[in-house]
Structure formats: structure tokens, C-alpha cells
CSV table of N, CA and C and ligand atoms in Angstrom, one decimal:
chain,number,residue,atom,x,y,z
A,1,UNK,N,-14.3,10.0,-15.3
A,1,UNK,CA,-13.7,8.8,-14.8
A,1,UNK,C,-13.1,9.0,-13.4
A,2,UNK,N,-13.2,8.4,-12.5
A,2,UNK,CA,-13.1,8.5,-11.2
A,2,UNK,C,-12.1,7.5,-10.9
A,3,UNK,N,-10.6,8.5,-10.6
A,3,UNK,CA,-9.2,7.5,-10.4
A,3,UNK,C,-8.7,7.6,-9.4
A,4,UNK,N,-8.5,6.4,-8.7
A,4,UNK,CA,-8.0,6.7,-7.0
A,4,UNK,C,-6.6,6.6,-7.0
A,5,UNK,N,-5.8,6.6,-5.9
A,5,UNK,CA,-4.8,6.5,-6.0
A,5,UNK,C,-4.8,5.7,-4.1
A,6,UNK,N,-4.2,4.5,-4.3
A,6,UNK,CA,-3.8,4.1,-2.9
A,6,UNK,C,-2.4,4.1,-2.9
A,7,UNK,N,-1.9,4.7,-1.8
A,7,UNK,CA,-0.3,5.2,-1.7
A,7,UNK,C,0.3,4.3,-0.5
A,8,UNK,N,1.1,4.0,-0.4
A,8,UNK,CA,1.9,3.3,0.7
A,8,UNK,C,3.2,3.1,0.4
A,9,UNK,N,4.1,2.6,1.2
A,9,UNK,CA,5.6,1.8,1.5
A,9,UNK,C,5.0,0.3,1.0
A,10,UNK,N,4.2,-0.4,1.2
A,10,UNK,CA,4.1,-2.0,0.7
A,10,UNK,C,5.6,-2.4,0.7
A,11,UNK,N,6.2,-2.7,2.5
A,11,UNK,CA,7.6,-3.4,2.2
A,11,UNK,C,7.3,-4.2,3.1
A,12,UNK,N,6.9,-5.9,2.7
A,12,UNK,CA,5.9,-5.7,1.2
A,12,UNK,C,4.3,-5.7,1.9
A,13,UNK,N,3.7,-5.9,0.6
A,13,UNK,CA,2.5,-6.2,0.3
A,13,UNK,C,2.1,-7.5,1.6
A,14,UNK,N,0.9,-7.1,2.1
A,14,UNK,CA,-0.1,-8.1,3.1
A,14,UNK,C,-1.2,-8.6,2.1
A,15,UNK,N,-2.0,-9.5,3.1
A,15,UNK,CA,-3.2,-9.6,2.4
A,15,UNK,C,-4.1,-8.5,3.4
A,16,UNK,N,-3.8,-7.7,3.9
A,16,UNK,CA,-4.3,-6.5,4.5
A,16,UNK,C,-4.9,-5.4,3.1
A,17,UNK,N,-3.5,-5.3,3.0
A,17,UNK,CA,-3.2,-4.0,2.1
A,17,UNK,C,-3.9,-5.2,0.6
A,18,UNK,N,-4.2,-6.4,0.4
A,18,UNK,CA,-4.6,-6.7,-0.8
A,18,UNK,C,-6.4,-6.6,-0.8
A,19,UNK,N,-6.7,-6.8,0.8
A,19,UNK,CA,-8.5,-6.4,0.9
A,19,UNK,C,-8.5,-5.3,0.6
A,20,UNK,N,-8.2,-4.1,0.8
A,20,UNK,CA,-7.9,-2.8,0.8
A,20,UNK,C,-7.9,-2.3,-0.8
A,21,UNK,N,-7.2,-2.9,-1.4
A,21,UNK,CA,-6.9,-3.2,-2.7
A,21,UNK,C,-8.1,-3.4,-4.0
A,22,UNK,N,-9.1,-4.3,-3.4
A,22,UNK,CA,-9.7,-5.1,-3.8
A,22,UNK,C,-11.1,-4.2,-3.7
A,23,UNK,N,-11.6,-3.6,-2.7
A,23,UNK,CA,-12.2,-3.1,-2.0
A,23,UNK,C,-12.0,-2.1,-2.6
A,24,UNK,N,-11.4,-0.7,-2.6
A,24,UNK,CA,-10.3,0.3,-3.5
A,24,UNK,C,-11.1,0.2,-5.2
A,25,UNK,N,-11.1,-0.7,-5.6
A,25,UNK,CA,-10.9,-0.9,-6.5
A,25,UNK,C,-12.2,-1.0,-7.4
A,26,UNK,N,-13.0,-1.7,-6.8
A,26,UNK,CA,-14.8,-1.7,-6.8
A,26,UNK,C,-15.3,-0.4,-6.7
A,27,UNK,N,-14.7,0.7,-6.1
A,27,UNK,CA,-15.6,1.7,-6.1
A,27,UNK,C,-14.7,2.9,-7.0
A,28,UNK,N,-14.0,2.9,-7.8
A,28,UNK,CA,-13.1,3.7,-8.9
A,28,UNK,C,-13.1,3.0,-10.0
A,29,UNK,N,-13.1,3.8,-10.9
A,29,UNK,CA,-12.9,3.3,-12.6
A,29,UNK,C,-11.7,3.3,-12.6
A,30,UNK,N,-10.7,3.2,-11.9
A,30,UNK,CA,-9.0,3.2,-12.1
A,30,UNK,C,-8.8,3.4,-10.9
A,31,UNK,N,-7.7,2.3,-10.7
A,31,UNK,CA,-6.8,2.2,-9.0
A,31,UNK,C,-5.4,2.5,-9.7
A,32,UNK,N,-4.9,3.7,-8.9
A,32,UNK,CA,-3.3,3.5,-8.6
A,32,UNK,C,-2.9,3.3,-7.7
A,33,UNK,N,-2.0,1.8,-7.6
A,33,UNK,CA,-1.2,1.6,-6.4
A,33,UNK,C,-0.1,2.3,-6.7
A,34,UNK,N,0.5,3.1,-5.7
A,34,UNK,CA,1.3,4.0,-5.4
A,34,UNK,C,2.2,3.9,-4.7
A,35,UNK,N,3.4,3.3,-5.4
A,35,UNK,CA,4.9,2.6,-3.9
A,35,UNK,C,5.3,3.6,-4.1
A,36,UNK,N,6.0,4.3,-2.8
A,36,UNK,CA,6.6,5.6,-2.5
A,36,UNK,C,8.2,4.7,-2.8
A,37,UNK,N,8.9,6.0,-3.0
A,37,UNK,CA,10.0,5.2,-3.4
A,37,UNK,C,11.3,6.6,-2.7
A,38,UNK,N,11.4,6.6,-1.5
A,38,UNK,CA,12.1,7.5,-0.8
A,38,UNK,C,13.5,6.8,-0.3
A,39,UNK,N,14.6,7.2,-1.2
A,39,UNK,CA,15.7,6.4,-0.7
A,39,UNK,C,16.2,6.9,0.9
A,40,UNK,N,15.5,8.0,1.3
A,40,UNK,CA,15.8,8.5,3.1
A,40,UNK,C,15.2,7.2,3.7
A,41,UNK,N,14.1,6.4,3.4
A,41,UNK,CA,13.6,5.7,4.2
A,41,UNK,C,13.8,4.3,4.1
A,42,UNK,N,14.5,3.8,5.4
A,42,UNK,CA,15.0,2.6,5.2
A,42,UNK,C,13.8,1.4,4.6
A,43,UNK,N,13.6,0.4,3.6
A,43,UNK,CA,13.0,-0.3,3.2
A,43,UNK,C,13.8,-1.7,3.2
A,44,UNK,N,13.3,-2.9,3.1
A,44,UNK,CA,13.7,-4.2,3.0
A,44,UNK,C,13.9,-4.5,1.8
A,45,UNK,N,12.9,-4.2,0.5
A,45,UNK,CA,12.8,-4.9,-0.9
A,45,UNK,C,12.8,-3.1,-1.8
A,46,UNK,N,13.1,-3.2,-2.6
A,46,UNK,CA,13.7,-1.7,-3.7
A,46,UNK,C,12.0,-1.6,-4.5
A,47,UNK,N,11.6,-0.4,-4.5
A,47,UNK,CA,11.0,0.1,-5.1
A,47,UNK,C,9.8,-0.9,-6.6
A,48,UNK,N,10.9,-1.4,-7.0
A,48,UNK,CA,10.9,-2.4,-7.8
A,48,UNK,C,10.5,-3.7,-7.2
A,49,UNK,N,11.1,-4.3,-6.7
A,49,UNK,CA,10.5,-5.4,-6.3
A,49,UNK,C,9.2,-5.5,-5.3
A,50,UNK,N,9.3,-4.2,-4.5
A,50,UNK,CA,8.0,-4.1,-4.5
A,50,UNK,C,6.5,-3.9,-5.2
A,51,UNK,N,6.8,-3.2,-6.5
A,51,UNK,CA,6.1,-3.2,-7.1
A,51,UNK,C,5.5,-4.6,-8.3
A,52,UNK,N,6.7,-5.3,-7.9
A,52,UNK,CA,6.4,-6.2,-8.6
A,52,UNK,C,5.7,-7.6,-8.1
A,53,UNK,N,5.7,-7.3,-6.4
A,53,UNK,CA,5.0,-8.7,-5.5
A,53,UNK,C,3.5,-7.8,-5.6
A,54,UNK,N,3.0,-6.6,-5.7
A,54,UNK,CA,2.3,-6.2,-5.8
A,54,UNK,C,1.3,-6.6,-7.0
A,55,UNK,N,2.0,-6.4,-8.0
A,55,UNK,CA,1.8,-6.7,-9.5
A,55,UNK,C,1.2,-8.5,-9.5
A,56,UNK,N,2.6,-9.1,-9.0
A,56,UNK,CA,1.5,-10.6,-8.7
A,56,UNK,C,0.6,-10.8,-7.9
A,57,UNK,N,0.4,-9.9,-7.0
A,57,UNK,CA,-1.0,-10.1,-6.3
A,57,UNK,C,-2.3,-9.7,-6.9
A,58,UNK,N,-2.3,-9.1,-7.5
A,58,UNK,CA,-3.7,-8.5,-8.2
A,58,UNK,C,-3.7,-8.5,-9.5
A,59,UNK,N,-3.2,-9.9,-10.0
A,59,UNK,CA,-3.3,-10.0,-11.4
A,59,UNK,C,-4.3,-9.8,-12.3
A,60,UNK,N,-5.4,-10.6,-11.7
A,60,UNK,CA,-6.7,-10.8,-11.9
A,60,UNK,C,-7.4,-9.2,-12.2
A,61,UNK,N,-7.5,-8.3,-11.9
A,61,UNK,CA,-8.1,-7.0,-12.1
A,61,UNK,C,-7.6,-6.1,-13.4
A,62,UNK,N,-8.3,-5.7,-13.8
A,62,UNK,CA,-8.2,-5.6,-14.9
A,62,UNK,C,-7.8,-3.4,-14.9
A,63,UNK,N,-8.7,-3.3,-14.0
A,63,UNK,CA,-8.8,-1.5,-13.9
A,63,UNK,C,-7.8,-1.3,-12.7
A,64,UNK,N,-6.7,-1.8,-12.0
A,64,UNK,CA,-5.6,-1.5,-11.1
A,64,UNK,C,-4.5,-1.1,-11.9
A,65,UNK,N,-3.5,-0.3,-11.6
A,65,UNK,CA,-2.3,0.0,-12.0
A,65,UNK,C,-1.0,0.2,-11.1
A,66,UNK,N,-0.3,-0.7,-11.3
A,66,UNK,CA,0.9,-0.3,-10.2
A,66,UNK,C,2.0,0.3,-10.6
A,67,UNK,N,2.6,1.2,-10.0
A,67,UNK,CA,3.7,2.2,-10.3
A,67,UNK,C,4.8,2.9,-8.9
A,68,UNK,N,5.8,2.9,-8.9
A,68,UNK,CA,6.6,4.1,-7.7
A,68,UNK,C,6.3,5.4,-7.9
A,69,UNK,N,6.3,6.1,-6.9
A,69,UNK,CA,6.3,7.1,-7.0
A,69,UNK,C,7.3,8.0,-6.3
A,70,UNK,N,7.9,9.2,-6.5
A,70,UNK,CA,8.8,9.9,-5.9
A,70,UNK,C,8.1,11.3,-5.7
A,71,UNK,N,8.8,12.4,-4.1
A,71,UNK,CA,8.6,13.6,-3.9
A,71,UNK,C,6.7,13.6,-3.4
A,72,UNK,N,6.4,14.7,-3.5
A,72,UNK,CA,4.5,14.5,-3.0
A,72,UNK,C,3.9,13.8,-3.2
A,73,UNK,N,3.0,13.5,-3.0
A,73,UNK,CA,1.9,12.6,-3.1
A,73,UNK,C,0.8,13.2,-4.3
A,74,UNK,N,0.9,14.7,-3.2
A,74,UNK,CA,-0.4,15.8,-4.0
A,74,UNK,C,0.1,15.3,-5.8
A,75,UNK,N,1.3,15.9,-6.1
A,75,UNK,CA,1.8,16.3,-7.1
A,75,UNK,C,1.3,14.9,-7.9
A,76,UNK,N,2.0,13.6,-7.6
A,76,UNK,CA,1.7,12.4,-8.1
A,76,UNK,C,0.1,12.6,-8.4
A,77,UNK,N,-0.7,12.5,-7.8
A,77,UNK,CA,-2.5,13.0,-7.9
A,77,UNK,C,-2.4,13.4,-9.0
A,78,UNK,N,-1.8,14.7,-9.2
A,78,UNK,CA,-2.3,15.5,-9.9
A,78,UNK,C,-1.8,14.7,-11.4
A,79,UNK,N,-0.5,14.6,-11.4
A,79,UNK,CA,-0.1,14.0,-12.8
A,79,UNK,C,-0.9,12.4,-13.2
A,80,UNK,N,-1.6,12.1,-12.5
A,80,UNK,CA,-2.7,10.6,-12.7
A,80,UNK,C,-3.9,11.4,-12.9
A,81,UNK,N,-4.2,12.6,-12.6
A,81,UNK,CA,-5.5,13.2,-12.4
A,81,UNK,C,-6.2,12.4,-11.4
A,82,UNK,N,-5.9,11.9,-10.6
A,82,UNK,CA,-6.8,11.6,-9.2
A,82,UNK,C,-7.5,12.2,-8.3
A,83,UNK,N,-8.6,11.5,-8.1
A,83,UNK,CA,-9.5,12.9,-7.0
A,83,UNK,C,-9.1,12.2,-5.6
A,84,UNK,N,-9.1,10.8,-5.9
A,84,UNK,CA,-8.9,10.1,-4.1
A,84,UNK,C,-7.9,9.6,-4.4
A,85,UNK,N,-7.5,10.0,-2.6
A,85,UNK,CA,-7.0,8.5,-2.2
A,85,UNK,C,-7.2,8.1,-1.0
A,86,UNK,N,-6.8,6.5,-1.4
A,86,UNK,CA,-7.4,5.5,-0.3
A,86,UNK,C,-6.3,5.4,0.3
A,87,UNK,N,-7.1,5.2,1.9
A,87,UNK,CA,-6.4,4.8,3.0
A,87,UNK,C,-6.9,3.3,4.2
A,88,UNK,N,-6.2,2.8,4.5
A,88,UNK,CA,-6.9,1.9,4.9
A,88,UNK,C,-6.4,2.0,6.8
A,89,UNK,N,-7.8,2.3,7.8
A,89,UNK,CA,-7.5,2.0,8.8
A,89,UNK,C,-7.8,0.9,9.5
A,90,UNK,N,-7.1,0.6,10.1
A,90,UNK,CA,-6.5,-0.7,11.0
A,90,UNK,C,-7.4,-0.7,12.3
A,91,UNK,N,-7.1,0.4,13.2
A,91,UNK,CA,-7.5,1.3,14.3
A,91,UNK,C,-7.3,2.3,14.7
A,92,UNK,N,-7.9,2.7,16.1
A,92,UNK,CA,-7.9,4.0,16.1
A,92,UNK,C,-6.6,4.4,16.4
A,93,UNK,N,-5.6,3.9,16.8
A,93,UNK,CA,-4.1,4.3,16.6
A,93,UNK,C,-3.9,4.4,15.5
A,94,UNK,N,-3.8,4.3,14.7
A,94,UNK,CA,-4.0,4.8,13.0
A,94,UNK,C,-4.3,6.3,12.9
A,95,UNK,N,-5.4,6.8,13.7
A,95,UNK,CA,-6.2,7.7,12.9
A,95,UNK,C,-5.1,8.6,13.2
A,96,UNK,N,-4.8,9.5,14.3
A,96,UNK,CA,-4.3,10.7,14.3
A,96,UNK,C,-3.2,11.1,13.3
A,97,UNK,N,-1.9,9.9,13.2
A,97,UNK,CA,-1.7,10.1,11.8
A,97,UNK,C,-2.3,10.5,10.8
A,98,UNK,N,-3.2,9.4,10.0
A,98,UNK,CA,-3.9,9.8,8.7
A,98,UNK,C,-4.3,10.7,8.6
A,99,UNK,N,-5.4,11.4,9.7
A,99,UNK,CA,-6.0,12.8,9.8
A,99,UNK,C,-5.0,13.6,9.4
A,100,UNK,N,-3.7,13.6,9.9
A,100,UNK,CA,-2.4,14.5,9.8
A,100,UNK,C,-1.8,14.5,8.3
A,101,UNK,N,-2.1,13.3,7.7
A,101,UNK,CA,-1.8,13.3,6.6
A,101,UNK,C,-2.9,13.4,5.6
A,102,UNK,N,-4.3,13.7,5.9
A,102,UNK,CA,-5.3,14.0,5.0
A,102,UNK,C,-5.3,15.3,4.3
A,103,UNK,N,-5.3,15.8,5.9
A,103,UNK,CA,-5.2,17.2,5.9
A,103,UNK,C,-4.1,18.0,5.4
A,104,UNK,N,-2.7,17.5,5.5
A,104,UNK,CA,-2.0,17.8,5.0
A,104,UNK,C,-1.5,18.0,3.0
A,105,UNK,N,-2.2,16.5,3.1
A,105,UNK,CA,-2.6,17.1,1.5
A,105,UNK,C,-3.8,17.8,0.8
A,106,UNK,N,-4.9,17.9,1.3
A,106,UNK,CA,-5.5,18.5,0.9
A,106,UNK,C,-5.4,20.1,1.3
A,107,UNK,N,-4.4,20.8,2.3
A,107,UNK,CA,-4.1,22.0,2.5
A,107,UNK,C,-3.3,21.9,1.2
A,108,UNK,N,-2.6,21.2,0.4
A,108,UNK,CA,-1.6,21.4,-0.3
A,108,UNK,C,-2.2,22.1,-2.0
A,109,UNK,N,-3.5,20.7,-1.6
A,109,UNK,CA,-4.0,20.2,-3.1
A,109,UNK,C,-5.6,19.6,-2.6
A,110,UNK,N,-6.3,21.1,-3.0
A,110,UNK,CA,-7.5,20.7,-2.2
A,110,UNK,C,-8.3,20.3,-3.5
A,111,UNK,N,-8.2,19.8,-4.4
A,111,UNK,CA,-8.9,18.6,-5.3
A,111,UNK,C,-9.1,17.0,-5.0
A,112,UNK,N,-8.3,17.4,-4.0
A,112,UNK,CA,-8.1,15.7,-4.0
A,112,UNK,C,-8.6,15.2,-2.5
A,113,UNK,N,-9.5,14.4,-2.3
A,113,UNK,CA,-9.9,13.9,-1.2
A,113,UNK,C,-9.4,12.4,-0.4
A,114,UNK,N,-9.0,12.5,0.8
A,114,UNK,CA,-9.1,11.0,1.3
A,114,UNK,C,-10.1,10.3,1.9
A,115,UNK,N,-10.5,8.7,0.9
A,115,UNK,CA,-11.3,8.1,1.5
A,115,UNK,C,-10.5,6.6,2.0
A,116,UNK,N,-11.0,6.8,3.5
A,116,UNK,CA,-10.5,5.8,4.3
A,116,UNK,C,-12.0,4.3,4.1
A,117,UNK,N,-11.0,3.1,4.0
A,117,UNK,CA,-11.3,2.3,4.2
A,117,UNK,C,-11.3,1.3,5.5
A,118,UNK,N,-12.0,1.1,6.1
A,118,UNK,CA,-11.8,0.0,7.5
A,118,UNK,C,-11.0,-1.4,7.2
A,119,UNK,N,-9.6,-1.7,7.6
A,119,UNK,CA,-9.2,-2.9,7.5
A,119,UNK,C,-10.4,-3.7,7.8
A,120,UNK,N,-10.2,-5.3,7.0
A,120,UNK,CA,-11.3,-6.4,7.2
A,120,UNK,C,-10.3,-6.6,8.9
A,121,UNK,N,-11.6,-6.9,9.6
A,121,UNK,CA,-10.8,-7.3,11.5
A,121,UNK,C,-10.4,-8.5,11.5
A,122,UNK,N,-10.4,-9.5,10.3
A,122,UNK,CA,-9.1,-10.4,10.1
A,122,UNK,C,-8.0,-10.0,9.9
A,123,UNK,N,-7.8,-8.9,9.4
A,123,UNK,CA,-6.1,-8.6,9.0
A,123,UNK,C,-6.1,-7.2,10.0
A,124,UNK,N,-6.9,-6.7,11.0
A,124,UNK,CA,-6.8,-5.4,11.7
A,124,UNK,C,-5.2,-5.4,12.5
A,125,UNK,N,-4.8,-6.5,12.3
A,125,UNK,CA,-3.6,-6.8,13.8
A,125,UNK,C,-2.0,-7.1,12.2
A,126,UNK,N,-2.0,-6.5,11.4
A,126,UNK,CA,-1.1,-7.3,10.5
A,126,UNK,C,-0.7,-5.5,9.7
A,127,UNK,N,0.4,-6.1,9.9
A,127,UNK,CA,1.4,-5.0,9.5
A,127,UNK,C,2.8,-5.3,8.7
A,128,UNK,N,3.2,-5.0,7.8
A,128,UNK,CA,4.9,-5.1,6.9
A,128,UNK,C,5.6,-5.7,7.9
A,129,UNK,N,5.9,-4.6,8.7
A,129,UNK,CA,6.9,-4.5,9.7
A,129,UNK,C,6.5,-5.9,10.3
A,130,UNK,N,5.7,-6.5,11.1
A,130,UNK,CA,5.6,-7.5,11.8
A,130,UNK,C,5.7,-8.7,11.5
A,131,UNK,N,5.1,-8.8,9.7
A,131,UNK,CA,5.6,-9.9,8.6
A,131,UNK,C,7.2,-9.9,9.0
A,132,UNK,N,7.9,-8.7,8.6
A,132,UNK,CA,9.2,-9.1,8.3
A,132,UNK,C,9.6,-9.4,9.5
A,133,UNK,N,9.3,-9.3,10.2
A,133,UNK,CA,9.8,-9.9,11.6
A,133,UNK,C,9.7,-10.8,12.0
A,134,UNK,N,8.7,-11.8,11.5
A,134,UNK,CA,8.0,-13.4,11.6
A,134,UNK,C,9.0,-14.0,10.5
A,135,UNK,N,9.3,-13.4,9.3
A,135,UNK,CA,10.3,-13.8,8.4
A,135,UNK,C,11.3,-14.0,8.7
A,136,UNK,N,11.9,-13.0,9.7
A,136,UNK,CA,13.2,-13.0,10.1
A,136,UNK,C,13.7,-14.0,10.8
A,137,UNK,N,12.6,-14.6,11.4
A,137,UNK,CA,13.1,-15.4,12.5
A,137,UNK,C,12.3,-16.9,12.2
A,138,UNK,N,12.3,-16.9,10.6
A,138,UNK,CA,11.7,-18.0,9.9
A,138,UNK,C,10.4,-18.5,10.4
A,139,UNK,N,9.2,-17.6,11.2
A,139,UNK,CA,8.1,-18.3,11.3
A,139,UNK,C,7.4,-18.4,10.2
A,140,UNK,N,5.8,-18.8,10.2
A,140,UNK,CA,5.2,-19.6,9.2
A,140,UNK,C,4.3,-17.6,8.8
A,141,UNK,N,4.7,-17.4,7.3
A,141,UNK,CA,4.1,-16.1,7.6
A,141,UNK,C,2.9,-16.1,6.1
A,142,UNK,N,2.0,-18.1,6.4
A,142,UNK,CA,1.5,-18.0,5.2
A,142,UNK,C,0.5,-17.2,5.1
A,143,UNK,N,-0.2,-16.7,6.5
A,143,UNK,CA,-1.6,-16.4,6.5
A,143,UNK,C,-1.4,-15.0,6.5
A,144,UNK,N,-0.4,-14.3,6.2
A,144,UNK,CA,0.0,-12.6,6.0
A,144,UNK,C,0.0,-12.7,4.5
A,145,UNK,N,0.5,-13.2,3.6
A,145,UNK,CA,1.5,-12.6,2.6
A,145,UNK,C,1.2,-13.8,2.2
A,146,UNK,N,1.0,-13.1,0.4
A,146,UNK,CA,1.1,-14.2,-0.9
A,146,UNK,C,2.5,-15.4,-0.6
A,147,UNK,N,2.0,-16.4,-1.6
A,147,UNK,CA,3.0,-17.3,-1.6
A,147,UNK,C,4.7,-16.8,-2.4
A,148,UNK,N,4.0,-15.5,-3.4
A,148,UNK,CA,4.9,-15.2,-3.8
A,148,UNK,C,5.9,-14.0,-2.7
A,149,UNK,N,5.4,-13.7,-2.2
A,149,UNK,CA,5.5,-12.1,-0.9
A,149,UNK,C,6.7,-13.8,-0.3
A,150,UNK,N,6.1,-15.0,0.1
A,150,UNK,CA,7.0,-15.0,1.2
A,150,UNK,C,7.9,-15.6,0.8
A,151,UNK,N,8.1,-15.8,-0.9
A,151,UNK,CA,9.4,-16.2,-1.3
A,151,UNK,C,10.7,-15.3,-1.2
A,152,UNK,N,10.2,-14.8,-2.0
A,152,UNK,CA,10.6,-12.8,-1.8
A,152,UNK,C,11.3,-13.1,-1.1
A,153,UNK,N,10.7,-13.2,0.9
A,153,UNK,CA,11.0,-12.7,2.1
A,153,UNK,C,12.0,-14.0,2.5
A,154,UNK,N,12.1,-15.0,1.7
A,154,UNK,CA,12.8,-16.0,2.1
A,154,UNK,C,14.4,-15.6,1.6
A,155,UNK,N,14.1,-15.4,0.7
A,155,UNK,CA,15.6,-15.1,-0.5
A,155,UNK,C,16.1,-14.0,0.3
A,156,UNK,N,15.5,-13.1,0.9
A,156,UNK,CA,15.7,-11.4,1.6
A,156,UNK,C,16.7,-11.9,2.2
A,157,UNK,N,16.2,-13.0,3.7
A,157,UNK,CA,16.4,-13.2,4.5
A,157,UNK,C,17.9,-14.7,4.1
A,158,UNK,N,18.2,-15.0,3.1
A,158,UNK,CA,19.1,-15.9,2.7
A,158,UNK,C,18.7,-17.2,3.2
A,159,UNK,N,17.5,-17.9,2.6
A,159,UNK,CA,17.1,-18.8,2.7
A,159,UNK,C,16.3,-19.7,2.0
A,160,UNK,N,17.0,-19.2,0.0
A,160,UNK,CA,16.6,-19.6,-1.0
A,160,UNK,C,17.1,-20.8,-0.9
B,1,LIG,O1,2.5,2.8,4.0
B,1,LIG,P1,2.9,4.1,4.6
B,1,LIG,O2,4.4,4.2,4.9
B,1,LIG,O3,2.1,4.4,5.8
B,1,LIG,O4,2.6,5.3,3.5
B,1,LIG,C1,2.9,6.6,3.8
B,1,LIG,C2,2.7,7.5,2.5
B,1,LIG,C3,3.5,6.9,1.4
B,1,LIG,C4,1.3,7.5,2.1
B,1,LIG,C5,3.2,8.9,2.9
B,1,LIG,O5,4.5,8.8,3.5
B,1,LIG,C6,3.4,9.8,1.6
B,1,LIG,O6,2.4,10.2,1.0
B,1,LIG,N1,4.6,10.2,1.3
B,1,LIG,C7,4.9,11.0,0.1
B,1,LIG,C8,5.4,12.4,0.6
B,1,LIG,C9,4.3,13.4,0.9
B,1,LIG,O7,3.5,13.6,0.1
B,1,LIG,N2,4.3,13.9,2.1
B,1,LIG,C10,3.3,14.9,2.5
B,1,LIG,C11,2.1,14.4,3.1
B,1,LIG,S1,2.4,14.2,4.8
């Protein structure tokens, strides 16, 4: 059985990271979405709630699984038994990171491979960070993010 693991921050979830998702998903007998859950790094929505706008985005699938995760990545792999994980690039500013982090896990934990996916070049310009930024300053952020993501981001921002 061939189980991937796609890992991210999702603070929150795009419809980037849900092509990616979808896509991910079709080519593994089992997706784990994987919210890192690092209280060092500042986040908008808690581990939990992220996993949970996640959770309503991809209801419909039946072989995804969403979960936090804490400490390595490798280690997480290993306790799901994962051979991949997916990554999704955007562009080539992207890569030098990922490379950095490919390699870095597989120096760690050489069972496990990264396969990168090419953002769809509809969502290549869309990022968390720039959602919440559109949010912040109450623009219209329907064409990023579920209806449910921008409720979320309404209430975040105190504007239930
Ligand atoms: O969505 P992001 O923030 O680009 O995702 C980054 C993530 C979660 C994939 C990366 O930070 C990660 O794997 N963190 C877990 C800690 C770890 O394993 N670090 C070693 C590899 S560099």
C-alpha cells in the first residue's frame, strides 16, 4: 500500500494546497495531511482548527487522512509507514528551499522519498500568508479559500 504524507503549516488551507491535495491523492492508496504543530512558530489558527478547515475541505475523499503532527517529519513517516511525501511547487523560488528540505530528510530517513507536485498556474501566486493579509484588511478572499477557511478568517480577525 503506497501512503503519502503531505506536510505543511496550512494557516490555513488554500485552494492551492486543496489542488495539491486532490492531485496527492489520486496517485497513493492513503494521503496524510500532516499540520505541523510547532508552538515556536507563530501561527494564526491552533493546530486544531486547522485541521479541522482542512477536514471540511476534502470531505468527499474517502482515502485522505488529516492529523497534527509534532518534532520530525522523518519520524512522523515512519510511524504512518510512508514512503512519500508531497510537496507542492509554486516556483522556482520555492525550489532551493524544498531541495534543502528533501535532502534533509532523506539524509535522515533514506526510505522515504519527495515527490513534488507543480501548483495548478491558477493558484501559482497564492499563499496562507497573503490570504491572511487580504483578510486582515477585510478584502474579498473568496477565490483563495473555502467558504468555510473564510469564515474562520472572519471570526480570527473579529468580524463574526
Ligand atoms: O507549509 P510549510 O510551512 O512550508 O511546511 C514546512 C514543513 C512542515 C514541511 C517543515 O517545516 C517540516 O517538515 N517541519 C517538521 C520538522 C522537521 O522535520 N524538520 C527537518 C526537515 S528540514
Amino acid at each position: 500500500m503506497k501512503i503519502s504524507i503531505y506536510p505543511g503549516s496550512f494557516d490555513p488551507i488554500t485552494y492551492g494546497h486543496i489542488d495539491i491535495i486532490e492531485r496527492a491523492s489520486k496517485i497513493s492508496d492513503k494521503l496524510v495531511v500532516a499540520v505541523l504543530n510547532n508552538p515556536e512558530k507563530k501561527s494564526l489558527f491552533t493546530a486544531d482548527e486547522r485541521c479541522e478547515m482542512i477536514k471540511d475541505a476534502i470531505k468527499q475523499y474517502e482515502n485522505i487522512e488529516v492529523e497534527s503532527f509534532d518534532g520530525l517529519l522523518v519520524d512522523y513517516a515512519k510511524k504512518k509507514n510512508a514512503s512519500i511525501i508531497i510537496r507542492g511547487l509554486r516556483a522556482v523560488t520555492d525550489f532551493e528551499y524544498e531541495l534543502q528540505l528533501a535532502q534533509t530528510n532523506r539524509q535522515i530517513y533514506d526510505k522515504v522519498d519527495t515527490v513534488f507536485l507543480l501548483t495548478n498556474i491558477q493558484y501559482s501566486y497564492l499563499s496562507s500568508s497573503i490570504v491572511k493579509q487580504v483578510a486582515k484588511e477585510n478584502g474579498d478572499i473568496s477565490k483563495f479559500v473555502t467558504q468555510f477557511v473564510a469564515k474562520k478568517l472572519l471570526e480570527k480577525n473579529g468580524n463574526n
